[in-house]
Coordinates of C-alpha atoms and ligand atoms in Angstrom, one line a residue:
X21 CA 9.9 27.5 9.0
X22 CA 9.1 24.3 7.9
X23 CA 4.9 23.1 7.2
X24 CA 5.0 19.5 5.9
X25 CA 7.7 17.1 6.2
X26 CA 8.1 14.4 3.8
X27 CA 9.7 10.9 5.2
X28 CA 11.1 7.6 3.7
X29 CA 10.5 4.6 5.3
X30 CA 13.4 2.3 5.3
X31 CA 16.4 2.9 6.8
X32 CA 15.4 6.4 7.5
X33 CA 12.6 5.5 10.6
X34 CA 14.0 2.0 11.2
X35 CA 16.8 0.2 9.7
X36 CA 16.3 -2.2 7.5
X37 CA 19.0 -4.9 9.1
X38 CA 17.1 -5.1 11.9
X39 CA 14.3 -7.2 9.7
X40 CA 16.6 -8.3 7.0
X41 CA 17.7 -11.8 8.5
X42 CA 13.9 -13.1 8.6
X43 CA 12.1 -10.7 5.7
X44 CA 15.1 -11.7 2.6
X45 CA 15.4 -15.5 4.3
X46 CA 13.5 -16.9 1.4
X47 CA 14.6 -14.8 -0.8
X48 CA 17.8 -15.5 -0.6
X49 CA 17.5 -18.9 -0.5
X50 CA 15.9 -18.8 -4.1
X51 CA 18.8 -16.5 -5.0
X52 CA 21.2 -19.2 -3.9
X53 CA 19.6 -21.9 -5.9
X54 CA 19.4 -20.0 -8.8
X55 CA 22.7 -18.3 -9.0
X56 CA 25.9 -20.0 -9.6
X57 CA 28.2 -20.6 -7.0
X58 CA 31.0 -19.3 -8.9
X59 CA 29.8 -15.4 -8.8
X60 CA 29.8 -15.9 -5.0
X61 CA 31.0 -12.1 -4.8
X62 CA 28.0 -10.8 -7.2
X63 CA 25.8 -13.1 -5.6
X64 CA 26.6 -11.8 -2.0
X65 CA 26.9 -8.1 -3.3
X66 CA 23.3 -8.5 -4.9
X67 CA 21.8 -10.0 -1.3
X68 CA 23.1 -7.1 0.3
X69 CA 22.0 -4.4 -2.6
X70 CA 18.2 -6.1 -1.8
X71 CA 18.6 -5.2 1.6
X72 CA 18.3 -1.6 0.0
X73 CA 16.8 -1.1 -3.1
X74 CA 13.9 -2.2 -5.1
X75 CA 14.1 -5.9 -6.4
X76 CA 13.5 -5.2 -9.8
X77 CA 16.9 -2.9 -10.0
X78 CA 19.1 -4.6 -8.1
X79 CA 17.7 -8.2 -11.0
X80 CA 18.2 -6.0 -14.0
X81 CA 21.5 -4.5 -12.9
X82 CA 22.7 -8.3 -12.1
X83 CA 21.7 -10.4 -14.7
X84 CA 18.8 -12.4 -13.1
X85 CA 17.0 -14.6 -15.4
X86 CA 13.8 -14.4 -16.2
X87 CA 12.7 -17.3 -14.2
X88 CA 14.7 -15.6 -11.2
X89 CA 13.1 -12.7 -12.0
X90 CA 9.6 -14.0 -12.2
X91 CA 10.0 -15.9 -9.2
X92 CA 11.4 -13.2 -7.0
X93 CA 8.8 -10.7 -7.4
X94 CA 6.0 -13.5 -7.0
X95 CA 7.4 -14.1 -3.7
X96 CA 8.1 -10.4 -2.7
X97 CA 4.5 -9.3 -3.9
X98 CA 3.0 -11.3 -2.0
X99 CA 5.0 -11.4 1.8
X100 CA 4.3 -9.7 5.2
X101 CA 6.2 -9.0 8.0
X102 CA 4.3 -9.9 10.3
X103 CA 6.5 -9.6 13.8
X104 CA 7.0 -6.5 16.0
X105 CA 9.8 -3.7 14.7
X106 CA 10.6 -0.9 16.3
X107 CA 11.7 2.4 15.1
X108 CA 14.8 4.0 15.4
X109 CA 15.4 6.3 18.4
X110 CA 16.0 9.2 17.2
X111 CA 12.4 8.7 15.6
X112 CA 10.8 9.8 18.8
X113 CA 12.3 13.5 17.6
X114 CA 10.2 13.3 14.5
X115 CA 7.4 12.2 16.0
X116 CA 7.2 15.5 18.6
X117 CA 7.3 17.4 15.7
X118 CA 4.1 18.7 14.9
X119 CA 3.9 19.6 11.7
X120 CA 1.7 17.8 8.7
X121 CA 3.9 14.8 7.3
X122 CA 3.7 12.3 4.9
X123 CA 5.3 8.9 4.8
X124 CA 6.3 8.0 0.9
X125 CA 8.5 4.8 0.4
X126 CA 9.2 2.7 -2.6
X127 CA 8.4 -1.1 -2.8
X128 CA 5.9 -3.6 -2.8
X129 CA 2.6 -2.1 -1.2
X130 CA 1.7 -5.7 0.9
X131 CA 4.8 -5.5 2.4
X132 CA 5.7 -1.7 3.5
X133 CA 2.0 -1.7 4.8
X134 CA 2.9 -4.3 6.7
X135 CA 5.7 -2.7 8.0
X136 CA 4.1 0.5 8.5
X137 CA 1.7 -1.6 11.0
X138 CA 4.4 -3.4 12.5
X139 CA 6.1 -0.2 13.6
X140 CA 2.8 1.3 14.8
X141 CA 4.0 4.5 13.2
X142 CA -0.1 4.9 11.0
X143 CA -1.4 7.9 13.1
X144 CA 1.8 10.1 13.0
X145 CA 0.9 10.6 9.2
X146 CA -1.6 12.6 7.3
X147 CA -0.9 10.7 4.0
X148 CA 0.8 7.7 3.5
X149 CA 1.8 6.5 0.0
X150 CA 3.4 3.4 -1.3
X151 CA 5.5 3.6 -4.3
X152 CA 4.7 0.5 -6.0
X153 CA 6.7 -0.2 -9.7
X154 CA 4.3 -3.8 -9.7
X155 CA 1.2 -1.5 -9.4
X156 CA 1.8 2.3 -11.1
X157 CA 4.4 4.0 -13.1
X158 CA 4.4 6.7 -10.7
X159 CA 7.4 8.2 -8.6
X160 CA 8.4 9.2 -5.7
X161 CA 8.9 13.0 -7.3
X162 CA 5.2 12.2 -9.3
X163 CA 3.8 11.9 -5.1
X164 CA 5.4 14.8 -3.7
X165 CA 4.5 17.3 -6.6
X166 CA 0.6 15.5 -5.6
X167 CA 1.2 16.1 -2.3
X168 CA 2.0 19.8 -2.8
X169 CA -0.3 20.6 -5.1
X170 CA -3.4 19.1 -3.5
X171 CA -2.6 20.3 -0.4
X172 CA -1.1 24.0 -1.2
X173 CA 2.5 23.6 0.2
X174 CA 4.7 25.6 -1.8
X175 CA 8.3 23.7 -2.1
X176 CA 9.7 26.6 0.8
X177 CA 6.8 24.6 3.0
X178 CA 8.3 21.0 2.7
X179 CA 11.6 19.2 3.6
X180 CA 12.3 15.6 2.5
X181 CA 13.9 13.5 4.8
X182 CA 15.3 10.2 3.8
X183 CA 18.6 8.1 3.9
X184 CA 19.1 7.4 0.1
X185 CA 20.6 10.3 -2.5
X186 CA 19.1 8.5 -5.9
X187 CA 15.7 8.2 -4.3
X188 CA 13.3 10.6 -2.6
X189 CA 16.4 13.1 -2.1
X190 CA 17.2 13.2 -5.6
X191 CA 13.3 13.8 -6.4
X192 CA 13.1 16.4 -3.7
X193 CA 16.0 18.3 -4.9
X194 CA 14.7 18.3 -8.7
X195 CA 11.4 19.6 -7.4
X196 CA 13.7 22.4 -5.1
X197 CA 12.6 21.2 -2.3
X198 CA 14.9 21.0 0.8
X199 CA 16.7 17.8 1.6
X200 CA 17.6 16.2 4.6
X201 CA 20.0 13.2 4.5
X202 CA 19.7 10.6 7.2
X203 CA 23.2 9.2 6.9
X204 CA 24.3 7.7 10.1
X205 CA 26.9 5.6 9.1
X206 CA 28.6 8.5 7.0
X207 CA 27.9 7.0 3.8
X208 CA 27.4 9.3 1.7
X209 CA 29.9 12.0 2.2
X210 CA 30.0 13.3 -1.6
X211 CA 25.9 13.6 -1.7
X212 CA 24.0 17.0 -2.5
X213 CA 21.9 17.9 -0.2
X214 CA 20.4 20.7 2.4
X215 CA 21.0 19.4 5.4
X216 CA 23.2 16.0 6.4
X217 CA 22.9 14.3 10.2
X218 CA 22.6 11.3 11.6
X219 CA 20.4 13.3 14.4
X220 CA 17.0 14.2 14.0
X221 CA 17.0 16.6 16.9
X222 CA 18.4 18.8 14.2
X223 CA 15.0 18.4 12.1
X224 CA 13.1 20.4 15.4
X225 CA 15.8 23.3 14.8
X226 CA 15.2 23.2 10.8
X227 CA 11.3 23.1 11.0
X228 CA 11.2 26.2 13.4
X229 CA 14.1 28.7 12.5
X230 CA 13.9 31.4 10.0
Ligands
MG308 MG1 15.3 4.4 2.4

């Protein structure tokens, strides 16, 4: 039995293609004029690493400069999304579930609140936390030890559900708590975790056996 249920937000309630044409427009289109043209192959690779992970990795692990750098997160700091998303399907299965949960996502608190709003998905959580490198040193694994801790979940209590293995699963698994991979598109076939679907009809099963 399962009391609290800890969820990512992107690509694990709504995939992140579905925005990624109008949200990294811009972006890209400083990327472009401040790359050269002849790392067309890291340049594209990059584009499609933002699409997943935090701006300031993906800069540092391909060379931006510091004027790149500077100019990307001035942008991204300060942007919306401001048009209507919707959630995956197989959200709806979360959302029946009534235990406590928690939303905790990384990036740039402006923007994933925007989302969060967009998606209309506020009142399904009793916490929502935005993981905000810009704003705090803290990590996802700092938020979940807060959230067990303030609220008296022992790590049995909690499962972690999220699509990406160096993230919140990684910071579930070094606090013992039980993961659950989102991995639709079979992408991560070597990861450690608990559980692995691309279902979350399976999450109703997990929260009420044993
Ligand atoms: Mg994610």
């Amino acid at each position: 039995m399962k009391h609290v249920l800890i969820l990512d937000l992107d690509n694990t309630i709504y995939p992140v293609s579905s925005i990624a044409g109008k949200l990294f427009g811009e972006l890209f289109k400083l990327i472009d004029e401040h790359l050269l043209p002849a790392d067309n192959e890291a340049v594209e690779k990059a584009k499609d690493e933002l699409t997943r992970r935090p701006y300031q990795h993906v800069a540092d692990e391909f060379g931006f400069s510091e004027e790149l750098k500077e100019k990307g997160m001035q942008l991204l700091n300060n942007i919306t999304f401001d048009e209507p998303m919707q959630p995956y399907a197989a959200y709806d299965d979360l959302r029946a579930i009534t235990v406590d949960k928690y939303l905790v996502t990384t990036g740039f608190t402006k923007l994933q609140m925007s989302k969060v709003k967009m998606l209309g998905i506020e009142a399904d959580f009793k916490g929502i936390y935005i993981v905000d490198p810009e704003r705090s040193s803290q990590t996802k694994k700092d938020i979940f030890q807060q959230i067990m801790t303030d609220n008296g979940y022992t790590a049995e209590d909690a499962l972690v559900i999220g699509d990406d293995p160096k993230s919140e699963i990684k910071a579930a698994v070094e606090l013992g708590i039980d993961t659950f991979l989102f991995d639709p598109h079979d992408k991560h076939g070597d990861a450690t975790v608990t559980y692995r679907s691309a279902d979350y009809q399976d999450v109703i099963r997990i929260v009420t056996e044993g």
